[in-house]
CSV table of C-alpha atoms in Angstrom, one decimal:
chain,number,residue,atom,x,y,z
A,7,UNK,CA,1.0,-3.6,-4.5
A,8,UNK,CA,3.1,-3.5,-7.4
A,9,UNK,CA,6.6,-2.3,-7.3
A,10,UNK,CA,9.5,-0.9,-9.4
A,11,UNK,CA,12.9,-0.4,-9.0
A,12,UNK,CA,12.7,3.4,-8.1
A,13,UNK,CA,10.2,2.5,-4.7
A,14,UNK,CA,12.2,-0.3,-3.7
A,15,UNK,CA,15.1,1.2,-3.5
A,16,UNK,CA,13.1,4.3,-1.9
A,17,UNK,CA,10.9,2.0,0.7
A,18,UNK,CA,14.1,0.7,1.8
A,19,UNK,CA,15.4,4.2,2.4
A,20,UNK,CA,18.2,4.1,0.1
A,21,UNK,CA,19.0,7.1,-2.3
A,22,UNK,CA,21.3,7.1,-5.7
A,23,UNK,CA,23.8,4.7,-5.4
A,24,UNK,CA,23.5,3.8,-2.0
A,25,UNK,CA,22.1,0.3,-0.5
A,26,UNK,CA,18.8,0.0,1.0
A,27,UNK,CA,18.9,-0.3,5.1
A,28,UNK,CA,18.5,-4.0,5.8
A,29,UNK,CA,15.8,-3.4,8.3
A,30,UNK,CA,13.7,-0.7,6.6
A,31,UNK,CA,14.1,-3.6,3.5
A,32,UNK,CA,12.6,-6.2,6.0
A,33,UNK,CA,9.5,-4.0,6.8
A,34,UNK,CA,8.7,-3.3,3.3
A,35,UNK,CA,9.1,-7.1,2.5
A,36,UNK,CA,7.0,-7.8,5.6
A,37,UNK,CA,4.5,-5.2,4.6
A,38,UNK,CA,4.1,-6.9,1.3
A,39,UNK,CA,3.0,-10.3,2.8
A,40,UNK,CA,0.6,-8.8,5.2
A,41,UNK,CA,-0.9,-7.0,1.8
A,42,UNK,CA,-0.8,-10.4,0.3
A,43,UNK,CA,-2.5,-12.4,3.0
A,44,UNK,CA,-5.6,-9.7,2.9
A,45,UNK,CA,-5.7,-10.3,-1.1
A,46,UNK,CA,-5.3,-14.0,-0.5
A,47,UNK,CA,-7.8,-14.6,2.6
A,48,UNK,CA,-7.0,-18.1,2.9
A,49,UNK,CA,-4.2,-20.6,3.5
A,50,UNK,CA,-1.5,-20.4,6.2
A,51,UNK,CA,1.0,-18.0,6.9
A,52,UNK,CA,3.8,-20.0,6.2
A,53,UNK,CA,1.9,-21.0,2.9
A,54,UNK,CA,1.8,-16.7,2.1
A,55,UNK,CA,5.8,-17.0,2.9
A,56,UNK,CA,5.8,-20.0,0.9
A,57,UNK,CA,4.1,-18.4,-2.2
A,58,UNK,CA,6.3,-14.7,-2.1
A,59,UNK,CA,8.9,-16.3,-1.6
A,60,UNK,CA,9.1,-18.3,-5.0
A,61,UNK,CA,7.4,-15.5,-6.6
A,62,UNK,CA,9.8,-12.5,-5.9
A,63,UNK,CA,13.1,-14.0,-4.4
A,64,UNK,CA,15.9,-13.2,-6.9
A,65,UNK,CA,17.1,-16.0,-6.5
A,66,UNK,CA,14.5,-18.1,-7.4
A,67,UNK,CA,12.5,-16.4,-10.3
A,68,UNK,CA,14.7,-13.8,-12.3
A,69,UNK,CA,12.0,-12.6,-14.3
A,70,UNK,CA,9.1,-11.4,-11.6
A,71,UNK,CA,11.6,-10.9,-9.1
A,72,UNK,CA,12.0,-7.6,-6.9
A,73,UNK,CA,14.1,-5.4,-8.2
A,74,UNK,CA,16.6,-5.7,-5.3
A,75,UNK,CA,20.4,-6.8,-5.2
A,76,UNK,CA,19.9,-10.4,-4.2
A,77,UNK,CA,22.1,-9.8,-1.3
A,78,UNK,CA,19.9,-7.2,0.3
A,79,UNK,CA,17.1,-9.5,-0.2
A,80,UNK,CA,19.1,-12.9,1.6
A,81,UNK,CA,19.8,-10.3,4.4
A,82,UNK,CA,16.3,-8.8,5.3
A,83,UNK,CA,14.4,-11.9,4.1
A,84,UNK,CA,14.6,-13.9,7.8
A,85,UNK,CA,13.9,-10.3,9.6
A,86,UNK,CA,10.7,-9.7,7.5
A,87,UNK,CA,9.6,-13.4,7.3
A,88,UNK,CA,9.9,-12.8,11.2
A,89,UNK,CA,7.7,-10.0,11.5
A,90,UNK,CA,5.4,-11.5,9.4
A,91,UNK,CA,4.8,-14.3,11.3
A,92,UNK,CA,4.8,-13.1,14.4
A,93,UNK,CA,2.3,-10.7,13.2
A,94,UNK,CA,-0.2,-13.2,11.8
A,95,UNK,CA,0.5,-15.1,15.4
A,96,UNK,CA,-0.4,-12.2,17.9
A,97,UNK,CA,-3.0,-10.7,15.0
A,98,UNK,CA,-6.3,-11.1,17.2
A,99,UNK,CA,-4.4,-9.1,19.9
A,100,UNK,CA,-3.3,-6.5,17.8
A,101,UNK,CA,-6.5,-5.8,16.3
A,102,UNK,CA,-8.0,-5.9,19.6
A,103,UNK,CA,-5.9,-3.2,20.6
A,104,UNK,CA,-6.2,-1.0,17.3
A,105,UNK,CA,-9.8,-1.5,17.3
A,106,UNK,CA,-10.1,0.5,21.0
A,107,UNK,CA,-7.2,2.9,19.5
A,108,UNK,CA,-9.1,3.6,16.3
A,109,UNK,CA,-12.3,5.4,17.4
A,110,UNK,CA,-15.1,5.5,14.6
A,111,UNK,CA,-13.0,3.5,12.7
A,112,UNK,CA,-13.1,-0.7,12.6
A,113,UNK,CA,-10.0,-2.5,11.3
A,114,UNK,CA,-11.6,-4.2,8.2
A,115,UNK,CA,-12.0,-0.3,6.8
A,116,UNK,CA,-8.9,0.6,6.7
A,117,UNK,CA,-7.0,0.5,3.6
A,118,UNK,CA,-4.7,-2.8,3.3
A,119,UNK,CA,-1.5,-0.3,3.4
A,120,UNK,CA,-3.2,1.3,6.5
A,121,UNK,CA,-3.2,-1.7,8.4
A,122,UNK,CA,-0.8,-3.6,7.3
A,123,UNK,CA,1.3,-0.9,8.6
A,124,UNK,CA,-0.1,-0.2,11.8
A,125,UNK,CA,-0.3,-3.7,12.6
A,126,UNK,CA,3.5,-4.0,11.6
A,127,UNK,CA,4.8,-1.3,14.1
A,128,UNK,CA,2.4,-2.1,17.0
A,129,UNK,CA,3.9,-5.6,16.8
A,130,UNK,CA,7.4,-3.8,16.9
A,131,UNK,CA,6.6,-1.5,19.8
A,132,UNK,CA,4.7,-5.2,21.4
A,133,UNK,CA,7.8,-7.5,20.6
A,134,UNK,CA,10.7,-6.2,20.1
A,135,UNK,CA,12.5,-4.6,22.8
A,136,UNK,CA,15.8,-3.6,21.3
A,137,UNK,CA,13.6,-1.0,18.8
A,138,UNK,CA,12.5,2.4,20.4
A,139,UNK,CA,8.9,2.8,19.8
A,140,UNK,CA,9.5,5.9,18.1
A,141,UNK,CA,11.4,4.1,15.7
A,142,UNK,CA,8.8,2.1,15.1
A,143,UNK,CA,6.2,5.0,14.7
A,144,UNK,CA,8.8,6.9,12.5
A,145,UNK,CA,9.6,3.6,9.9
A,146,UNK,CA,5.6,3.2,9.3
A,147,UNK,CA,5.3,6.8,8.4
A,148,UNK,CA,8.2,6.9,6.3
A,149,UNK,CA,7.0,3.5,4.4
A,150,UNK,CA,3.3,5.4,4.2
A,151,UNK,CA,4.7,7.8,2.0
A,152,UNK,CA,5.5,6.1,-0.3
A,153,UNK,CA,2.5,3.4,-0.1
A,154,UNK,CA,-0.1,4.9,1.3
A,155,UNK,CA,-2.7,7.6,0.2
A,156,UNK,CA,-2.2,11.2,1.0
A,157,UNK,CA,-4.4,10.9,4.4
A,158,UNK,CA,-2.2,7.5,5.2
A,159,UNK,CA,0.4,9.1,7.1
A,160,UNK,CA,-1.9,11.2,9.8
A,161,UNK,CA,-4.5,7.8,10.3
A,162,UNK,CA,-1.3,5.8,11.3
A,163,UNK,CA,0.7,8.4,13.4
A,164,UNK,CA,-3.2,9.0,15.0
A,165,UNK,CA,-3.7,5.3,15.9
A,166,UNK,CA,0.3,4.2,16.6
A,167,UNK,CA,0.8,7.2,18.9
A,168,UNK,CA,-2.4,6.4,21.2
A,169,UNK,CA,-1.3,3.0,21.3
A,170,UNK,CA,2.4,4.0,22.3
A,171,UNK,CA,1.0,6.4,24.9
A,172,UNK,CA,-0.5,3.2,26.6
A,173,UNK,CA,2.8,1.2,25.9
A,174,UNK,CA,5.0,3.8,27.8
A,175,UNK,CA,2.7,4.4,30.7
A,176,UNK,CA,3.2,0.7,31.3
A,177,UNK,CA,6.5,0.5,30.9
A,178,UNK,CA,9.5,1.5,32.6
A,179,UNK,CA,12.3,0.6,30.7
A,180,UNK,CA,13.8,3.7,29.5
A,181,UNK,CA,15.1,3.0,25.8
A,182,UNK,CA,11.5,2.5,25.4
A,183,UNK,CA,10.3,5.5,26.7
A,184,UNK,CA,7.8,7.7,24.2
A,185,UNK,CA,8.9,11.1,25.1
C-alpha cells in the first residue's frame, strides 16, 4: 500500500485545506498495519506496531514518513494502534464469523484491502459500543474507495451488513440499532 499526500489527506476524509478527522486517520493507520501484518506473516503484533511505527511516524523518520501533520498523526496514532491490536487479539473470532458471512468466499481470498477492512469494522461493531454500526459500515466503504478495487466496495457492504444484521438482532441497545 503505498501512499501520497493527496490519499492521506483523502483517506482521512479531509478536503483542501482542511484537517483529516482524527478517527477516519486512525482507521487508515490501522488499516495499514493489518495490510502490513499479511505482507509480513510473522512476528508479533506489537513487533508490526513496532516496525510502522519507526518507519512512517513523522516524528521519527522525516524522509519515509506519511505525509501527515505530525499532530494529526500523535492524535490518531493510540486509536489506530488500538484497533490494531485488538484486531489481531480477537482475529480467530472475527474470521470465524466472516467466514459463515462470506458464502463461496474463504477469508484468505479476499484481497488484503478487502479484509483488512472488514475485519477492521466488524471489530468496531464487536467492541466498541460508543460507534453506531452504521458508522462502522459507512467508514469501511468510504476507505474502500479509495483503496480498494472497483468491486471492493459491494464485497464489504455484502459481508459487514450480514454480519450487522446478526449484531442487531442480538442486541437491544438502541444507539446500536441497524435500522
Amino acid at each position: 500500500m503505498i501512499w501520497n499526500a493527496a490519499e492521506i489527506t483523502e483517506a482521512a476524509g479531509a478536503g483542501p485545506g482542511k484537517r483529516p478527522g482524527i478517527r477516519r486517520l486512525a482507521r487508515k493507520l490501522a488499516l495499514s498495519l493489518l495490510f502490513q501484518r499479511d505482507l509480513e506473516g510473522g512476528g508479533t503484533p506489537e513487533e508490526t506496531v513496532q516496525v510502522f511505527e519507526s518507519a512512517f511516524n513523522p516524528d521519527y523518520d522525516e524522509e519515509n514518513a506519511l505525509e501527515v501533520a505530525t499532530d494529526d498523526f500523535a492524535r490518531a496514532w493510540p486509536l489506530a494502534r488500538e484497533l490494531f491490536l485488538g484486531v489481531s487479539a480477537a482475529l480467530s473470532e472475527l474470521d470465524a464469523d466472516i467466514a459463515r458471512a462470506a458464502v463461496n468466499w474463504t477469508v484468505a481470498r479476499m484481497s488484503p484491502v478487502d479484509r483488512g477492512l472488514i475485519r477492521l469494522a466488524y471489530y468496531e461493531m464487536l467492541r466498541r459500543d460508543e460507534i453506531p454500526l452504521k458508522v462502522s459500515l459507512n467508514e469501511a466503504l468510504e476507505i474502500a474507495r479509495i483503496f480498494g478495487d472497483v468491486e471492493s466496495g459491494a464485497f464489504i457492504n455484502g459481508i459487514l451488513d450480514c454480519l450487522m444484521r446478526g449484531l442487531s438482532e442480538k442486541n437491544s441497545n438502541p444507539r446500536r440499532e441497524y435500522l
